[in-house]
Amino acid sequence: MRAKIIATGSYVPERVLTNFDLERMVDTSDEWIRERSGIRERRIANEKEAASDLAYEAAKSAFKKADFKTKDIDLIIVATVTGDMPFPATACHLQHKLGLKKAAAFDVNAACSGFLYGLSIADGFIRSGIYRRILLVGTEVLSRITDWEDRTTCVLFGDGAGAAIIEATSEDRGIISTHLRSDGSMWELLNMPGGGSRHPATKDSVKKKMHYVKMKGNETFKVAVRTLENLVVESLNANKLKASQLSLLIPHQANLRIIQATAERLEIPMEKIFVNIDKYGNTSAASIPIALDEAVRQGRIRDGDYVLLEAFGGGLTWASALIKW
Ligand code: COA
C-alpha cells in the first residue's frame, strides 16, 4: 500500500503588505529586501483570523477537488508553530470547524519542515494500514509572533495555509520516500523563547520581547544551503534517481538565494524549481503546501512526474519527500 496525494488546496489572507509598506515601518528598502531574499510582498491575516481559520479555508479548497465525502477522513494532522493556542491542538479546532467527528487530530511542531514531517507521518500510517484517508494542513499566522520593529526578521515572514488530502492506493505511485533530520544543538539559530515552560508569559517576558521570532539569519543561511544539498542527494540516491529525472523541485520558500544556491550546487536548472516567495515571503509550515497547490493548479505537475519537496527550519529540522505523481 502506498500513500498518494489526491487533492491540494491553499488559502492566503486578503491583506497584502508590500516592501514599500515596510519602508514606512522600519529602516529598510524594497531593493534590500528583494536582493537579499527575493520577497516583494507577503499576506497578513486580519485580527479575527487564527491558524485554524486559514487551515479551514485551505482544507475546504482541497476537499472541493476530492471525490469522496469529507466524513471519511480518518486523521487530521496540522503542522504549525503559530497554533490558535498552546493547547488544544489546532488540528482539534480544525476538526470541529470541518465537523469531522470520526477523525483523530493532532499537531506537529517541526517549524518550516512541519508539513514534510506531517507527510512522513501520514505516509507511515497509510503504509501500515492503520488509516486510509488523511488531511494534512500546514498553517501559520507568523505576523502574530513577528517583531514589527526588528528589520532583520519582519521583512521575511508572511501568513497562509496549504492542505493536502492523502489516500491509500495500490497503484505504483504516490509518496516514494521521506527523509527527516534534526539537530537540536542549533536551536538558538531560530526560535521564539517566550510562552513555554522555560519562560512563561510574564510582564517581563513581554517587555523583553520574548514572544517574537529570534533568528541568526546569516548562520541559518549557511547551514540551510549545506544541509539541503546533502538531503536532496540522499533522497535521490536512496531511490537510484538522478537530479535530471526530477520534473519539479518544490523547496521551502525561505530565501530565493538559498533556493538558487541549492539549485546551483545540484545542477538543477531554475525552470525546474518552483518559486513563489516573491508573493508570500516565508510562511513556515504553510510554504510547501501552498507552493504544491499552486504548482498543481498551474499544470506544472503531471501524472507520473517525479517531484521532490524539501524544507529547512527551526529545531533545526530539515526534511524531504520524493513523490511519483
Ligand atoms: N533592511 C536593510 N538592511 C538590513 C535589513 C533590512 N531589512 N536587515 C538586516 N540589514 C542589514 C544588517 O544590519 C547588516 O548591516 P551591517 O552590515 O551594517 O551590520 C546587513 O544588512 C547585512 O545583514 P546580514 O544579516 O549579513 O544579511 P544577509 O545577507 O545574511 O541577509 C537574511 C539576511 C535574513 C535575508 C538572510 O540571512 C537569510 O535569509 N537567512 C536565512 C533565513 C532563513 O532561511 N530562515 C528561516 C529558515 S526557515
Tab-separated table of C-alpha atoms and ligand atoms in Angstrom:
chain	number	residue	atom	x	y	z
A	1	MET	CA	0.000	0.000	0.000
A	2	ARG	CA	1.256	3.480	-0.922
A	3	ALA	CA	0.083	6.932	0.134
A	4	LYS	CA	-0.959	9.274	-2.642
A	5	ILE	CA	-1.844	12.980	-2.572
A	6	ILE	CA	-5.247	13.064	-4.264
A	7	ALA	CA	-6.059	16.770	-3.773
A	8	THR	CA	-4.407	20.002	-2.686
A	9	GLY	CA	-5.740	23.377	-1.585
A	10	SER	CA	-4.471	26.653	-0.214
A	11	TYR	CA	-5.564	29.932	1.277
A	12	VAL	CA	-3.810	33.237	1.873
A	13	PRO	CA	-5.313	36.214	3.708
A	14	GLU	CA	-6.518	39.143	1.610
A	15	ARG	CA	-4.298	41.850	3.073
A	16	VAL	CA	-1.082	42.418	1.110
A	17	LEU	CA	1.922	44.001	2.868
A	18	THR	CA	4.460	45.188	0.301
A	19	ASN	CA	8.133	46.015	0.748
A	20	PHE	CA	7.156	49.659	0.216
A	21	ASP	CA	4.759	49.416	3.178
A	22	LEU	CA	7.655	48.049	5.247
A	23	GLU	CA	9.839	51.002	4.214
A	24	ARG	CA	7.427	53.145	6.229
A	25	MET	CA	7.646	50.842	9.283
A	26	VAL	CA	11.389	50.072	9.686
A	27	ASP	CA	14.735	51.251	8.285
A	28	THR	CA	14.721	49.075	5.136
A	29	SER	CA	14.198	49.322	1.390
A	30	ASP	CA	12.353	47.411	-1.302
A	31	GLU	CA	15.685	46.932	-3.061
A	32	TRP	CA	17.419	45.423	0.005
A	33	ILE	CA	14.569	43.001	0.687
A	34	ARG	CA	14.293	41.893	-2.958
A	35	GLU	CA	18.044	41.438	-3.421
A	36	ARG	CA	18.675	39.629	-0.124
A	37	SER	CA	15.539	37.473	-0.002
A	38	GLY	CA	13.576	37.604	-3.290
A	39	ILE	CA	10.452	38.784	-1.443
A	40	ARG	CA	8.248	41.568	-2.853
A	41	GLU	CA	5.150	41.219	-0.700
A	42	ARG	CA	3.514	38.959	1.861
A	43	ARG	CA	-0.028	38.340	3.173
A	44	ILE	CA	-1.144	39.308	6.668
A	45	ALA	CA	-4.121	37.749	8.472
A	46	ASN	CA	-6.824	40.054	9.790
A	47	GLU	CA	-7.262	40.312	13.552
A	48	LYS	CA	-10.075	37.754	13.603
A	49	GLU	CA	-8.145	35.103	11.652
A	50	ALA	CA	-6.225	32.456	13.618
A	51	ALA	CA	-4.275	29.459	12.286
A	52	SER	CA	-7.316	27.139	12.249
A	53	ASP	CA	-9.332	29.680	10.212
A	54	LEU	CA	-6.683	29.761	7.486
A	55	ALA	CA	-6.387	25.965	7.711
A	56	TYR	CA	-10.158	25.620	7.326
A	57	GLU	CA	-10.180	27.634	4.084
A	58	ALA	CA	-7.229	25.652	2.679
A	59	ALA	CA	-8.841	22.324	3.653
A	60	LYS	CA	-12.173	23.342	2.085
A	61	SER	CA	-10.453	24.172	-1.187
A	62	ALA	CA	-8.736	20.741	-1.163
A	63	PHE	CA	-11.991	18.908	-0.374
A	64	LYS	CA	-13.674	20.559	-3.366
A	65	LYS	CA	-11.222	18.656	-5.568
A	66	ALA	CA	-11.547	15.257	-3.832
A	67	ASP	CA	-14.393	12.985	-4.881
A	68	PHE	CA	-15.315	11.420	-1.554
A	69	LYS	CA	-17.268	12.513	1.492
A	70	THR	CA	-15.237	14.539	3.988
A	71	LYS	CA	-16.591	12.391	6.801
A	72	ASP	CA	-14.372	9.559	5.558
A	73	ILE	CA	-11.239	11.325	6.830
A	74	ASP	CA	-9.547	9.155	9.496
A	75	LEU	CA	-6.902	11.582	10.713
A	76	ILE	CA	-6.153	15.329	10.664
A	77	ILE	CA	-2.558	16.455	11.062
A	78	VAL	CA	-1.794	20.166	11.348
A	79	ALA	CA	1.765	21.468	11.052
A	80	THR	CA	2.192	24.861	12.702
A	81	VAL	CA	4.243	26.930	15.152
A	82	THR	CA	1.520	29.577	15.445
A	83	GLY	CA	-1.456	27.453	16.502
A	84	ASP	CA	-4.646	29.068	17.806
A	85	MET	CA	-3.499	28.452	21.409
A	86	PRO	CA	-0.824	26.346	23.195
A	87	PHE	CA	-3.451	23.635	23.624
A	88	PRO	CA	-5.664	22.046	22.476
A	89	ALA	CA	-4.132	21.230	19.126
A	90	THR	CA	-5.068	23.433	16.193
A	91	ALA	CA	-5.959	20.141	14.452
A	92	CYS	CA	-8.794	19.745	17.018
A	93	HIS	CA	-10.074	23.254	16.270
A	94	LEU	CA	-9.941	22.395	12.578
A	95	GLN	CA	-11.735	19.091	13.152
A	96	HIS	CA	-14.518	20.961	14.940
A	97	LYS	CA	-14.824	23.541	12.140
A	98	LEU	CA	-14.956	20.811	9.476
A	99	GLY	CA	-17.331	18.644	11.558
A	100	LEU	CA	-15.184	15.539	11.026
A	101	LYS	CA	-16.332	13.634	14.081
A	102	LYS	CA	-14.634	10.324	13.219
A	103	ALA	CA	-11.137	11.719	12.700
A	104	ALA	CA	-8.266	11.694	15.198
A	105	ALA	CA	-6.420	15.022	15.277
A	106	PHE	CA	-3.025	16.277	16.409
A	107	ASP	CA	-0.401	18.926	15.625
A	108	VAL	CA	3.202	18.587	14.505
A	109	ASN	CA	5.813	21.147	15.520
A	110	ALA	CA	8.802	20.974	13.213
A	111	ALA	CA	8.730	24.665	12.214
A	112	CYS	CA	9.272	25.152	8.466
A	113	SER	CA	9.815	21.400	7.982
A	114	GLY	CA	6.455	20.686	9.661
A	115	PHE	CA	4.495	19.861	6.518
A	116	LEU	CA	7.077	17.299	5.408
A	117	TYR	CA	7.277	15.788	8.901
A	118	GLY	CA	3.470	15.526	8.733
A	119	LEU	CA	3.646	13.963	5.272
A	120	SER	CA	6.082	11.354	6.563
A	121	ILE	CA	3.759	10.522	9.482
A	122	ALA	CA	0.775	10.292	7.101
A	123	ASP	CA	2.776	8.026	4.785
A	124	GLY	CA	3.649	5.721	7.717
A	125	PHE	CA	0.037	5.467	8.935
A	126	ILE	CA	-1.216	4.646	5.440
A	127	ARG	CA	1.546	2.173	4.537
A	128	SER	CA	0.959	0.313	7.797
A	129	GLY	CA	-2.767	0.086	7.044
A	130	ILE	CA	-3.831	1.986	10.182
A	131	TYR	CA	-5.566	4.799	8.271
A	132	ARG	CA	-6.774	5.216	4.681
A	133	ARG	CA	-7.536	8.929	4.352
A	134	ILE	CA	-5.619	11.729	5.997
A	135	LEU	CA	-5.966	15.516	5.862
A	136	LEU	CA	-2.627	17.288	6.296
A	137	VAL	CA	-2.511	21.068	6.644
A	138	GLY	CA	0.378	23.491	7.121
A	139	THR	CA	-0.911	26.775	8.536
A	140	GLU	CA	0.808	29.825	10.001
A	141	VAL	CA	-0.058	33.269	11.292
A	142	LEU	CA	3.556	34.333	11.696
A	143	SER	CA	2.567	38.004	11.742
A	144	ARG	CA	1.466	37.439	15.388
A	145	ILE	CA	4.963	36.375	16.504
A	146	THR	CA	6.847	38.881	14.341
A	147	ASP	CA	8.581	41.849	15.965
A	148	TRP	CA	7.487	44.633	13.629
A	149	GLU	CA	10.334	46.817	14.928
A	150	ASP	CA	13.055	44.280	14.028
A	151	ARG	CA	14.061	44.827	10.396
A	152	THR	CA	16.222	41.680	10.359
A	153	THR	CA	13.165	39.419	10.707
A	154	CYS	CA	9.949	41.349	9.983
A	155	VAL	CA	10.641	41.638	6.260
A	156	LEU	CA	10.838	37.866	5.832
A	157	PHE	CA	7.621	36.302	7.115
A	158	GLY	CA	4.007	36.022	5.980
A	159	ASP	CA	0.731	34.214	6.745
A	160	GLY	CA	-1.079	31.451	4.853
A	161	ALA	CA	-2.174	27.807	4.768
A	162	GLY	CA	-1.918	24.855	2.417
A	163	ALA	CA	-3.620	21.457	2.564
A	164	ALA	CA	-3.249	18.000	1.082
A	165	ILE	CA	-5.589	15.021	1.186
A	166	ILE	CA	-3.656	11.784	1.236
A	167	GLU	CA	-5.215	8.441	0.434
A	168	ALA	CA	-4.156	4.801	0.344
A	169	THR	CA	-3.547	3.418	-3.137
A	170	SER	CA	-2.398	0.120	-4.585
A	171	GLU	CA	-1.043	1.927	-7.681
A	172	ASP	CA	2.708	2.191	-8.266
A	173	ARG	CA	2.754	5.926	-7.463
A	174	GLY	CA	2.465	8.318	-4.564
A	175	ILE	CA	4.947	9.063	-1.794
A	176	ILE	CA	8.110	7.108	-2.635
A	177	SER	CA	10.262	8.058	0.342
A	178	THR	CA	10.552	10.688	3.065
A	179	HIS	CA	13.745	11.757	4.828
A	180	LEU	CA	13.658	13.543	8.186
A	181	ARG	CA	16.590	15.152	10.003
A	182	SER	CA	17.077	17.368	13.050
A	183	ASP	CA	19.885	18.884	15.104
A	184	GLY	CA	18.726	20.393	18.383
A	185	SER	CA	22.221	21.689	19.178
A	186	MET	CA	21.489	24.562	16.778
A	187	TRP	CA	18.108	25.512	18.302
A	188	GLU	CA	19.324	29.017	19.106
A	189	LEU	CA	19.636	29.957	15.434
A	190	LEU	CA	15.859	30.180	15.114
A	191	ASN	CA	13.369	30.228	17.984
A	192	MET	CA	10.684	32.014	19.966
A	193	PRO	CA	11.862	31.857	23.598
A	194	GLY	CA	8.765	33.044	25.480
A	195	GLY	CA	5.401	31.485	26.295
A	196	GLY	CA	6.514	27.941	27.131
A	197	SER	CA	7.524	26.312	30.443
A	198	ARG	CA	11.084	27.703	30.193
A	199	HIS	CA	9.956	31.335	30.040
A	200	PRO	CA	6.211	31.554	30.701
A	201	ALA	CA	4.416	34.763	29.788
A	202	THR	CA	5.077	37.493	32.347
A	203	LYS	CA	5.197	41.275	32.185
A	204	ASP	CA	8.966	40.904	31.988
A	205	SER	CA	8.844	38.391	29.103
A	206	VAL	CA	6.647	40.794	27.154
A	207	LYS	CA	8.960	43.723	27.930
A	208	LYS	CA	11.959	41.703	26.749
A	209	LYS	CA	10.116	40.803	23.509
A	210	MET	CA	10.454	37.081	24.213
A	211	HIS	CA	7.218	36.279	22.378
A	212	TYR	CA	8.704	37.116	18.991
A	213	VAL	CA	10.792	35.134	16.491
A	214	LYS	CA	14.553	35.394	17.044
A	215	MET	CA	16.806	34.435	14.171
A	216	LYS	CA	20.516	34.465	13.410
A	217	GLY	CA	19.856	34.853	9.708
A	218	ASN	CA	23.358	34.662	8.334
A	219	GLU	CA	24.352	31.473	10.201
A	220	THR	CA	20.978	29.876	9.422
A	221	PHE	CA	21.515	30.646	5.750
A	222	LYS	CA	24.841	28.777	5.610
A	223	VAL	CA	23.553	25.688	7.434
A	224	ALA	CA	20.457	25.637	5.185
A	225	VAL	CA	22.409	25.578	1.921
A	226	ARG	CA	24.758	22.817	3.138
A	227	THR	CA	22.117	20.547	4.660
A	228	LEU	CA	19.602	20.917	1.831
A	229	GLU	CA	22.136	19.940	-0.802
A	230	ASN	CA	23.082	16.808	1.191
A	231	LEU	CA	19.448	15.923	1.801
A	232	VAL	CA	18.438	16.177	-1.853
A	233	VAL	CA	21.404	13.982	-2.840
A	234	GLU	CA	20.446	11.469	-0.131
A	235	SER	CA	16.805	11.389	-1.287
A	236	LEU	CA	17.830	10.809	-4.914
A	237	ASN	CA	20.465	8.164	-4.064
A	238	ALA	CA	18.012	6.256	-1.864
A	239	ASN	CA	15.821	5.835	-4.955
A	240	LYS	CA	18.595	5.444	-7.542
A	241	LEU	CA	17.439	8.604	-9.306
A	242	LYS	CA	19.441	11.430	-10.889
A	243	ALA	CA	18.592	15.103	-10.356
A	244	SER	CA	17.882	15.326	-14.104
A	245	GLN	CA	14.998	12.839	-13.670
A	246	LEU	CA	13.103	15.237	-11.403
A	247	SER	CA	10.306	17.107	-13.156
A	248	LEU	CA	9.967	19.648	-10.357
A	249	LEU	CA	11.702	20.557	-7.120
A	250	ILE	CA	9.481	22.378	-4.623
A	251	PRO	CA	11.682	23.932	-1.945
A	252	HIS	CA	10.589	25.635	1.249
A	253	GLN	CA	10.309	29.324	0.360
A	254	ALA	CA	12.611	30.969	2.935
A	255	ASN	CA	15.039	32.888	0.755
A	256	LEU	CA	15.475	32.982	-3.029
A	257	ARG	CA	19.264	32.960	-2.570
A	258	ILE	CA	19.092	29.706	-0.557
A	259	ILE	CA	16.933	28.208	-3.332
A	260	GLN	CA	19.327	29.403	-6.064
A	261	ALA	CA	22.453	28.254	-4.206
A	262	THR	CA	20.965	24.776	-3.645
A	263	ALA	CA	19.907	24.570	-7.301
A	264	GLU	CA	23.366	25.572	-8.467
A	265	ARG	CA	25.145	23.007	-6.262
A	266	LEU	CA	22.799	20.270	-7.516
A	267	GLU	CA	23.000	21.487	-11.128
A	268	ILE	CA	19.217	21.702	-11.380
A	269	PRO	CA	18.029	24.479	-13.762
A	270	MET	CA	15.812	27.134	-12.143
A	271	GLU	CA	12.991	26.295	-14.636
A	272	LYS	CA	12.581	23.028	-12.720
A	273	ILE	CA	12.295	24.766	-9.375
A	274	PHE	CA	9.039	26.187	-8.089
A	275	VAL	CA	9.333	29.687	-6.655
A	276	ASN	CA	6.569	31.885	-5.223
A	277	ILE	CA	8.473	33.554	-2.361
A	278	ASP	CA	8.056	36.927	-4.120
A	279	LYS	CA	4.303	36.854	-3.332
A	280	TYR	CA	4.156	35.337	0.143
A	281	GLY	CA	7.558	35.501	1.894
A	282	ASN	CA	8.375	32.709	4.314
A	283	THR	CA	5.144	31.124	5.576
A	284	SER	CA	6.958	28.359	7.502
A	285	ALA	CA	4.894	25.123	7.610
A	286	ALA	CA	2.458	26.558	5.036
A	287	SER	CA	5.102	27.309	2.435
A	288	ILE	CA	5.434	23.889	0.765
A	289	PRO	CA	1.705	23.034	0.617
A	290	ILE	CA	0.865	26.492	-0.805
A	291	ALA	CA	3.602	26.040	-3.441
A	292	LEU	CA	2.460	22.471	-4.184
A	293	ASP	CA	-1.130	23.607	-4.679
A	294	GLU	CA	-0.041	26.443	-6.997
A	295	ALA	CA	2.201	24.082	-8.978
A	296	VAL	CA	-0.714	21.657	-9.444
A	297	ARG	CA	-3.077	24.473	-10.463
A	298	GLN	CA	-0.531	25.861	-12.932
A	299	GLY	CA	-0.259	22.428	-14.583
A	300	ARG	CA	3.401	22.104	-13.669
A	301	ILE	CA	2.939	18.579	-12.291
A	302	ARG	CA	1.678	15.735	-14.480
A	303	ASP	CA	0.844	12.097	-13.739
A	304	GLY	CA	3.996	10.021	-13.461
A	305	ASP	CA	6.287	13.014	-12.734
A	306	TYR	CA	8.934	12.747	-10.042
A	307	VAL	CA	8.532	15.715	-7.680
A	308	LEU	CA	10.855	16.413	-4.786
A	309	LEU	CA	9.779	18.532	-1.822
A	310	GLU	CA	12.409	19.841	0.608
A	311	ALA	CA	12.349	22.092	3.673
A	312	PHE	CA	14.555	23.531	6.369
A	313	GLY	CA	13.681	25.339	9.576
A	314	GLY	CA	13.742	25.839	13.324
A	315	GLY	CA	14.854	22.973	15.505
A	316	LEU	CA	16.921	22.864	13.483
A	317	THR	CA	14.959	20.457	11.327
A	318	TRP	CA	15.139	19.588	7.663
A	319	ALA	CA	13.211	17.125	5.540
A	320	SER	CA	12.409	15.926	2.052
A	321	ALA	CA	9.785	13.840	0.290
A	322	LEU	CA	10.048	12.206	-3.120
A	323	ILE	CA	6.712	11.754	-4.860
A	324	LYS	CA	5.776	9.970	-8.073
A	325	TRP	CA	2.692	11.993	-9.017
B	1	COA	N1	16.901	46.204	5.563
B	1	COA	C1	18.077	46.799	5.400
B	1	COA	N2	19.206	46.339	5.966
B	1	COA	C2	19.116	45.235	6.733
B	1	COA	C3	17.892	44.567	6.964
B	1	COA	C4	16.750	45.101	6.333
B	1	COA	N3	15.544	44.544	6.474
B	1	COA	N4	18.122	43.513	7.747
B	1	COA	C5	19.427	43.492	8.019
B	1	COA	N5	20.037	44.534	7.405
B	1	COA	C6	21.452	44.896	7.425
B	1	COA	C7	22.172	44.295	8.612
B	1	COA	O1	22.005	45.110	9.757
B	1	COA	C8	23.589	44.258	8.122
B	1	COA	O2	24.143	45.552	8.244
B	1	COA	P1	25.670	45.742	8.706
B	1	COA	O3	26.467	45.075	7.634
B	1	COA	O4	25.794	47.224	8.748
B	1	COA	O5	25.770	45.062	10.024
B	1	COA	C9	23.445	43.965	6.636
B	1	COA	O6	22.082	44.321	6.294
B	1	COA	C10	23.691	42.521	6.261
B	1	COA	O7	22.999	41.684	7.154
B	1	COA	P2	23.073	40.124	7.079
B	1	COA	O8	22.226	39.543	8.150
B	1	COA	O9	24.504	39.696	6.990
B	1	COA	O10	22.398	39.897	5.650
B	1	COA	P3	22.236	38.583	4.832
B	1	COA	O11	22.821	38.754	3.503
B	1	COA	O12	22.623	37.368	5.630
B	1	COA	O13	20.646	38.531	4.622
B	1	COA	C11	18.763	37.369	5.560
B	1	COA	C12	19.795	38.463	5.740
B	1	COA	C13	17.944	37.264	6.840
B	1	COA	C14	17.872	37.750	4.396
B	1	COA	C15	19.459	36.033	5.278
B	1	COA	O14	20.494	35.829	6.196
B	1	COA	C16	18.548	34.845	5.354
B	1	COA	O15	17.588	34.750	4.615
B	1	COA	N6	18.867	33.876	6.202
B	1	COA	C17	18.198	32.614	6.303
B	1	COA	C18	16.823	32.826	6.737
B	1	COA	C19	16.086	31.560	6.792
B	1	COA	O16	16.175	30.765	5.922
B	1	COA	N7	15.339	31.451	7.849
B	1	COA	C20	14.379	30.528	8.070
B	1	COA	C21	14.696	29.163	7.780
B	1	COA	S1	13.142	28.515	7.682
